[in-house]
Coordinates of C-alpha atoms in Angstrom, one line a residue:
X21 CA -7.3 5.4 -12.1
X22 CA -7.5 9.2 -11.8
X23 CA -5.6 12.0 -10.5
X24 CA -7.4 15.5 -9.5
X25 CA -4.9 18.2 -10.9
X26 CA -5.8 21.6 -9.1
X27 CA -3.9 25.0 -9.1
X28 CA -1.5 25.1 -5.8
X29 CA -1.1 21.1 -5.6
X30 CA 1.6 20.5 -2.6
X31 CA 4.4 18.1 -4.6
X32 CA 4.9 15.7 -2.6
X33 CA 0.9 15.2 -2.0
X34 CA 0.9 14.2 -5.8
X35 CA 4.8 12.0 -6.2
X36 CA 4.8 10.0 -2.6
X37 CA 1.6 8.4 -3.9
X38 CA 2.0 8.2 -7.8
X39 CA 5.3 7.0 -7.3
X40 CA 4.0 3.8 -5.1
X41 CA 1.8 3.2 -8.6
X42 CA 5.2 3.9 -10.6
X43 CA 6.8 0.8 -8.7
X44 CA 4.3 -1.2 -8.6
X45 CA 3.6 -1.1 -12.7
X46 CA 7.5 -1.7 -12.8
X47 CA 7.3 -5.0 -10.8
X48 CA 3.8 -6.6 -11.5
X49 CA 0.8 -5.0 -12.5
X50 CA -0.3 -2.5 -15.5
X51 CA -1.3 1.0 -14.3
X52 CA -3.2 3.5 -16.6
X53 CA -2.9 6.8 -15.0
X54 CA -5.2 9.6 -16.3
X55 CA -4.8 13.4 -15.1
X56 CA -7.4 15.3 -14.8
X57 CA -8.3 19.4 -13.7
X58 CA -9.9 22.5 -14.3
X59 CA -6.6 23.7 -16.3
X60 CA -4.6 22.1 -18.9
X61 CA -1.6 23.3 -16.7
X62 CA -0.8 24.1 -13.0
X63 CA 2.5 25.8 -11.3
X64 CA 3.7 23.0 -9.4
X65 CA 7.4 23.6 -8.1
X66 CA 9.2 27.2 -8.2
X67 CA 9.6 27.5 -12.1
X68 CA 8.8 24.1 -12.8
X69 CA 4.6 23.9 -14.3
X70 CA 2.8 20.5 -15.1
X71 CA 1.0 20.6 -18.5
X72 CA -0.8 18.3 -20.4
X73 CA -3.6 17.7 -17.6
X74 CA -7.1 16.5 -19.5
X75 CA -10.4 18.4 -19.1
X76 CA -12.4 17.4 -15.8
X77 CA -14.8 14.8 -17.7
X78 CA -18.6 15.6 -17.7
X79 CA -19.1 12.1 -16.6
X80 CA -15.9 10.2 -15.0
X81 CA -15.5 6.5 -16.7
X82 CA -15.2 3.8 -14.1
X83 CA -12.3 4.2 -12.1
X84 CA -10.2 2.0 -9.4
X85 CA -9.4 4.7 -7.6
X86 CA -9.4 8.6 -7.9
X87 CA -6.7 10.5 -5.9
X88 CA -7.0 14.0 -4.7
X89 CA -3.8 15.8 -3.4
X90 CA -3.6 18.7 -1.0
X91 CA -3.1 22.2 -1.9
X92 CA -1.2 25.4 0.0
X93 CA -4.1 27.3 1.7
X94 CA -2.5 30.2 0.1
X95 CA -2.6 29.4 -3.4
X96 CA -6.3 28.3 -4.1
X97 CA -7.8 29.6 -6.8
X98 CA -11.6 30.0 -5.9
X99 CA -13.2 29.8 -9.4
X100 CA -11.0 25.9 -9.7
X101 CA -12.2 25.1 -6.2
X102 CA -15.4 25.3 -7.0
X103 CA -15.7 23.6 -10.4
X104 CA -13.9 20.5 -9.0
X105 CA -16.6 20.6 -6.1
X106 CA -19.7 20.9 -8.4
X107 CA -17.5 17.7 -10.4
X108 CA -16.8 16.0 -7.5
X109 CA -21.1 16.0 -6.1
X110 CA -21.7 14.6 -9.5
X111 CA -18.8 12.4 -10.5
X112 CA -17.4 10.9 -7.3
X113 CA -19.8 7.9 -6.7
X114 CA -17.5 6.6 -10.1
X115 CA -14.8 5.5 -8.3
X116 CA -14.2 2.4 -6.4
X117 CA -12.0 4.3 -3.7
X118 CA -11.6 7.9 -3.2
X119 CA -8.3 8.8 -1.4
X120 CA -6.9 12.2 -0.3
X121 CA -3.9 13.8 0.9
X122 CA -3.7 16.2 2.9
X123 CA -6.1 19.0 2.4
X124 CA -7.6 17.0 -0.4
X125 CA -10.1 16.1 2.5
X126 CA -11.8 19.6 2.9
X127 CA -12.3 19.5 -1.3
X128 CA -14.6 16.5 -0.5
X129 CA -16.2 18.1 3.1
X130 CA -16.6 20.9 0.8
X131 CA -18.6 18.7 -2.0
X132 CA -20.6 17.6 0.8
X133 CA -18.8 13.3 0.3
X134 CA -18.0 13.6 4.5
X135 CA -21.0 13.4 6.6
X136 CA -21.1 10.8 9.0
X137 CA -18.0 9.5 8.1
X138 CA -14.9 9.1 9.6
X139 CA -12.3 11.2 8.1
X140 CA -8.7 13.1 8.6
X141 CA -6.7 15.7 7.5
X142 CA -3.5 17.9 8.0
X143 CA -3.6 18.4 12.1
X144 CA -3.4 21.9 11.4
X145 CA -6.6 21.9 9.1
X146 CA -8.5 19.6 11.8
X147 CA -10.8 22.6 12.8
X148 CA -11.2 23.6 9.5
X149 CA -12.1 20.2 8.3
X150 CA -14.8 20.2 11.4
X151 CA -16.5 23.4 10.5
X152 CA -16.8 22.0 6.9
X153 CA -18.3 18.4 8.1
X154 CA -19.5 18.8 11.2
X155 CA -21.5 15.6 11.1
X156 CA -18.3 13.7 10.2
X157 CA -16.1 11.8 12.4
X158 CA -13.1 13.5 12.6
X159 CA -10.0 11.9 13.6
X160 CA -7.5 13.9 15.2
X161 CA -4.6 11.5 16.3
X162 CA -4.1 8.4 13.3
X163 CA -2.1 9.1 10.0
X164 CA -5.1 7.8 7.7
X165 CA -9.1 6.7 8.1
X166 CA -10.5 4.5 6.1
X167 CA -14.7 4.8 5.7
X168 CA -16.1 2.3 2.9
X169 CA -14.4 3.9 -0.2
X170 CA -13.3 6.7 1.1
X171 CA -9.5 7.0 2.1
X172 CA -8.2 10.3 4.0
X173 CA -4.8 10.9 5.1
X174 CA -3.0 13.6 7.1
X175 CA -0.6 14.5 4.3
X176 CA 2.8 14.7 3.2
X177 CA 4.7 11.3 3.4
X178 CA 1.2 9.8 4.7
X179 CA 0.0 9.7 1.1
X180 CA 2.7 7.0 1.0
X181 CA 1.2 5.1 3.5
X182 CA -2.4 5.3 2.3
X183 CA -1.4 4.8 -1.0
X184 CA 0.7 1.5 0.3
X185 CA -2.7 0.3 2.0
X186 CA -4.5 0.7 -1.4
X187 CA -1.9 -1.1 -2.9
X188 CA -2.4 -4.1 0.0
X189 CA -6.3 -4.4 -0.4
X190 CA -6.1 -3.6 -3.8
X191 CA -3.2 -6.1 -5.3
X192 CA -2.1 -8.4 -2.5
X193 CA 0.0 -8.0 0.6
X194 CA 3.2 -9.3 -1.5
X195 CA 3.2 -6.7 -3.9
X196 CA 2.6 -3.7 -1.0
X197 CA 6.1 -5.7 0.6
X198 CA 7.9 -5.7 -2.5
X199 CA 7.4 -1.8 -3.7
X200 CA 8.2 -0.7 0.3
X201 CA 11.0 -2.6 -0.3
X202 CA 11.9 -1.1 -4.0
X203 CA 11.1 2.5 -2.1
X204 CA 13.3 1.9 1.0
X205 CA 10.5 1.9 3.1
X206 CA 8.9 0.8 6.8
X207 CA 5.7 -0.9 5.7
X208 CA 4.2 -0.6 9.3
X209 CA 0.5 1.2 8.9
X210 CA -2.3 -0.2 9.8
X211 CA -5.4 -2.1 7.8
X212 CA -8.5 -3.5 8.4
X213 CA -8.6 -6.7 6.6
X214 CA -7.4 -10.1 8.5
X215 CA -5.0 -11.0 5.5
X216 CA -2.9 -7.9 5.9
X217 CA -1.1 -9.4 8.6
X218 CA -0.7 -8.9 12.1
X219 CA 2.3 -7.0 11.7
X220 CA 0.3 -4.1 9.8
X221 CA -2.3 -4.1 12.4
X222 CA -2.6 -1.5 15.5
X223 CA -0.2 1.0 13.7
X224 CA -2.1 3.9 12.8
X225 CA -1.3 6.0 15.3
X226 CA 0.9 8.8 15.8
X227 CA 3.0 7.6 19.3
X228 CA 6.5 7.6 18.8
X229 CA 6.9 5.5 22.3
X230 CA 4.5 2.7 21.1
X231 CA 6.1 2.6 17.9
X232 CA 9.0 1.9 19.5
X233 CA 8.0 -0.9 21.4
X234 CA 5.5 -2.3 18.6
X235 CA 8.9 -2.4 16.8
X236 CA 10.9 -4.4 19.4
X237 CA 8.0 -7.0 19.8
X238 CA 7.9 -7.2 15.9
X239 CA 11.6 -7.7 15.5
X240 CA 10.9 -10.8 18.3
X241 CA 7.3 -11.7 18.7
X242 CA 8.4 -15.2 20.7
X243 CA 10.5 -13.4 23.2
X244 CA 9.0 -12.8 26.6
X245 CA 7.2 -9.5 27.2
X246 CA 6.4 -8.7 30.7
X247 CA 4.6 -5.0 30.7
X248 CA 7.3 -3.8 32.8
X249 CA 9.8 -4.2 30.2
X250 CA 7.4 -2.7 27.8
X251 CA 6.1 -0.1 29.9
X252 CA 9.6 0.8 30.5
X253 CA 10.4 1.3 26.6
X254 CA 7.8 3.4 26.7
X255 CA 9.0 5.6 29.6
X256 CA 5.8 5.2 30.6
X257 CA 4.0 3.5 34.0
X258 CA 2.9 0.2 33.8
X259 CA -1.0 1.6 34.0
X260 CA -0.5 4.3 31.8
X261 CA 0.6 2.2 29.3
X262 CA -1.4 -0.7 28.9
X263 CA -4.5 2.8 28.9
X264 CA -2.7 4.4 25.8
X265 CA -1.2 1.1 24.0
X266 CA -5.1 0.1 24.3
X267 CA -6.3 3.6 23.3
X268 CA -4.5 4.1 20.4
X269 CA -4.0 0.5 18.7
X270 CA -7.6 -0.6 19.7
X271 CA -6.7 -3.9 21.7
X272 CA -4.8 -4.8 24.7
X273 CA -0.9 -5.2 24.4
X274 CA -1.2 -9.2 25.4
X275 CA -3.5 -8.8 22.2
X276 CA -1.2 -7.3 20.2
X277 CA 1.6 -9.9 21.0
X278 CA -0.9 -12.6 20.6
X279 CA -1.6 -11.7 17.2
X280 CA 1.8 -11.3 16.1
X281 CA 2.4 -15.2 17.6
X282 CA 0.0 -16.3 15.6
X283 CA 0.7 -14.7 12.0
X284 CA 4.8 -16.0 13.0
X285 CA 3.3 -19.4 13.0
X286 CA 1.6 -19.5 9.5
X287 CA 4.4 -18.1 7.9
X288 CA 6.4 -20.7 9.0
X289 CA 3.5 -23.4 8.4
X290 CA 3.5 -22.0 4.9
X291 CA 7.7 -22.0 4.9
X292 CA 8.8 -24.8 6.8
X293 CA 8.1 -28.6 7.1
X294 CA 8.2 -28.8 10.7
X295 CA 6.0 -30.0 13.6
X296 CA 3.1 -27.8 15.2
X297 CA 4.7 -28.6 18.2
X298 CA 7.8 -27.0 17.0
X299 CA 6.3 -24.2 15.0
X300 CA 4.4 -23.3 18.2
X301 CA 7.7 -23.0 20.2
X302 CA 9.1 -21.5 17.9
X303 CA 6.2 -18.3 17.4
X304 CA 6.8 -18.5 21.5
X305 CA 3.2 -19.8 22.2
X306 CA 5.4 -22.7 24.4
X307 CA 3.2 -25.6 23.3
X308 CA 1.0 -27.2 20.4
X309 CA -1.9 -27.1 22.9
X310 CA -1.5 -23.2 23.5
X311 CA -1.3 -22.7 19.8
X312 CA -4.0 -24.5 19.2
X313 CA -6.3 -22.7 21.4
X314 CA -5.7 -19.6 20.5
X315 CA -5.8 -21.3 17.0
X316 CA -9.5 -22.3 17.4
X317 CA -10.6 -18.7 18.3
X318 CA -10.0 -17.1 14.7
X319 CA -9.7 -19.9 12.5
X320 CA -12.7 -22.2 11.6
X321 CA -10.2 -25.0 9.7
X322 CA -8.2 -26.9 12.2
X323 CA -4.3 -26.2 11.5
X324 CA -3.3 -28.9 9.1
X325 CA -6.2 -28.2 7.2
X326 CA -5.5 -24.7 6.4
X327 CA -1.6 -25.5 6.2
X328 CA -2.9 -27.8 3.1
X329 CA -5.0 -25.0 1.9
X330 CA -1.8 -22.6 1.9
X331 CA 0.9 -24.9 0.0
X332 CA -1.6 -26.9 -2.7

């Protein structure tokens, strides 16, 4: 993979995401990082400067992913900006995934890589990002966007995040666990893909309140929920709740909890030896024939099928 090294880089932009690939080479897999720029060096940190940064290529090798951190508005340097655009029209269709942090988004409006997509940014570079795109989808209120290959966060500690997705689709849910864990971190951001888990799903939003309460029905999906006791968590009205929980996660709250149900019970299909019966208490669906049901409508194998699929 690839890193874009340009003049003004904002620190964190750069180590919240490379240090995700750090742990990750540590615990399983072999990463092969390769900086590139416009300048064999960059100021990076008060006196500190970054050297040793290779030569934009004239033609980019494959790559897994190429990452392109944010910069301070105030410390572009116009003649870099527009070499890594005129590389980036010509180079980025060489990478698998593109992901930015930050401002890194406008560097790819700018290269002209945004139209019709849906994107994100810094929400203090939103209008900016706008007037750069304007046939792109901009997303105002969600931490990051995913579009095909493309991956755009809002900045800062979100790079963490969206490098933690990348990480998921890229390497397996188990790893993405395991190097939050080895950070210290909440895993709790949102993907697209079934097999990330219920858990990650519905999350990409910005809401303290439903954060909150998506983290009290986490902590004990088979508990009862009656809206009123979430609403109330939410210091929010019952009907102004269930609008914004629907809004922002994209499906209802007795969605939500459903989903959550159901992922309890194959983990403890795949850990345990007991019953449906008692698996579906237990994930608080009440009975086998509830489970069941709501089995039927996302999986096409029957239960014990799958359950045989999981443990052989």
């Amino acid at each position: 993979m690839a890193i874009l090294m340009m003049p003004g880089q904002v620190p964190l932009d750069l180590i919240g995401p490379l240090q995700v690939l750090q742990c990750a080479d540590r615990l399983s897999i072999d990463v092969q990082v390769h900086y590139i720029g416009p300048t064999a060096a960059i100021q990076w940190l008060g006196p500190l400067t970054l050297s040793g940064i290779d030569p934009l290529p004239e033609q980019l090798s494959p790559q897994d992913l190429l990452l392109i951190p944010g910069q301070y508005r105030n410390s572009l340097e116009p003649l870099a900006q527009q070499e890594c655009v005129t590389w980036l029209k010509a180079n980025a269709h060489h990478a698998d995934t593109l992901m930015t942090v930050c401002s890194g988004t406008l560097l790819l409006a700018d290269a002209g890589l945004l139209e019709g997509r849906r994107c994100t940014t810094h929400h203090t570079l939103i209008e900016q990002l706008q007037a750069k795109a304007p046939q792109a989808e901009v997303q105002r209120d969600c931490i990051f966007t995913e579009d095909g290959r493309y991956l755009t966060s809002a900045g800062i500690s979100t790079g963490i995040d969206t490098m933690l997705y990348w990480l998921t689709r890229a390497c397996g849910h188990s790893l993405a666990l395991a190097v939050a864990r080895e950070m210290v971190l909440y895993l709790r951001r949102s993907g697209q893909e079934p097999q990330l888990g219920a858990w990650l799903e519905g999350r990409n939003h910005v809401d303290e309140r439903l954060h909150r309460v998506q983290d009290a029905i986490c902590a004990a999906p088979s508990q009862r929920w009656p809206i009123e006791t979430l609403a109330a968590k939410a210091a929010m009205s019952e009907r102004h709740f269930r609008r914004q929980f629907k809004r922002l996660t994209g499906m209802p709250v007795g969605d939500y909890i459903t989903g959550l149900r159901l992922q309890r019970a194959k983990a403890l299909m795949t850990e345990t030896t007991w019953t449906l019966a008692r698996i579906a208490e237990a994930s608080g669906f009440g009975d086998e024939r509830q489970l069941r049901r709501i089995w039927a409508r996302q999986e096409k194998a029957p239960p014990s099928v799958w359950r045989r699929s999981q443990i052989s």
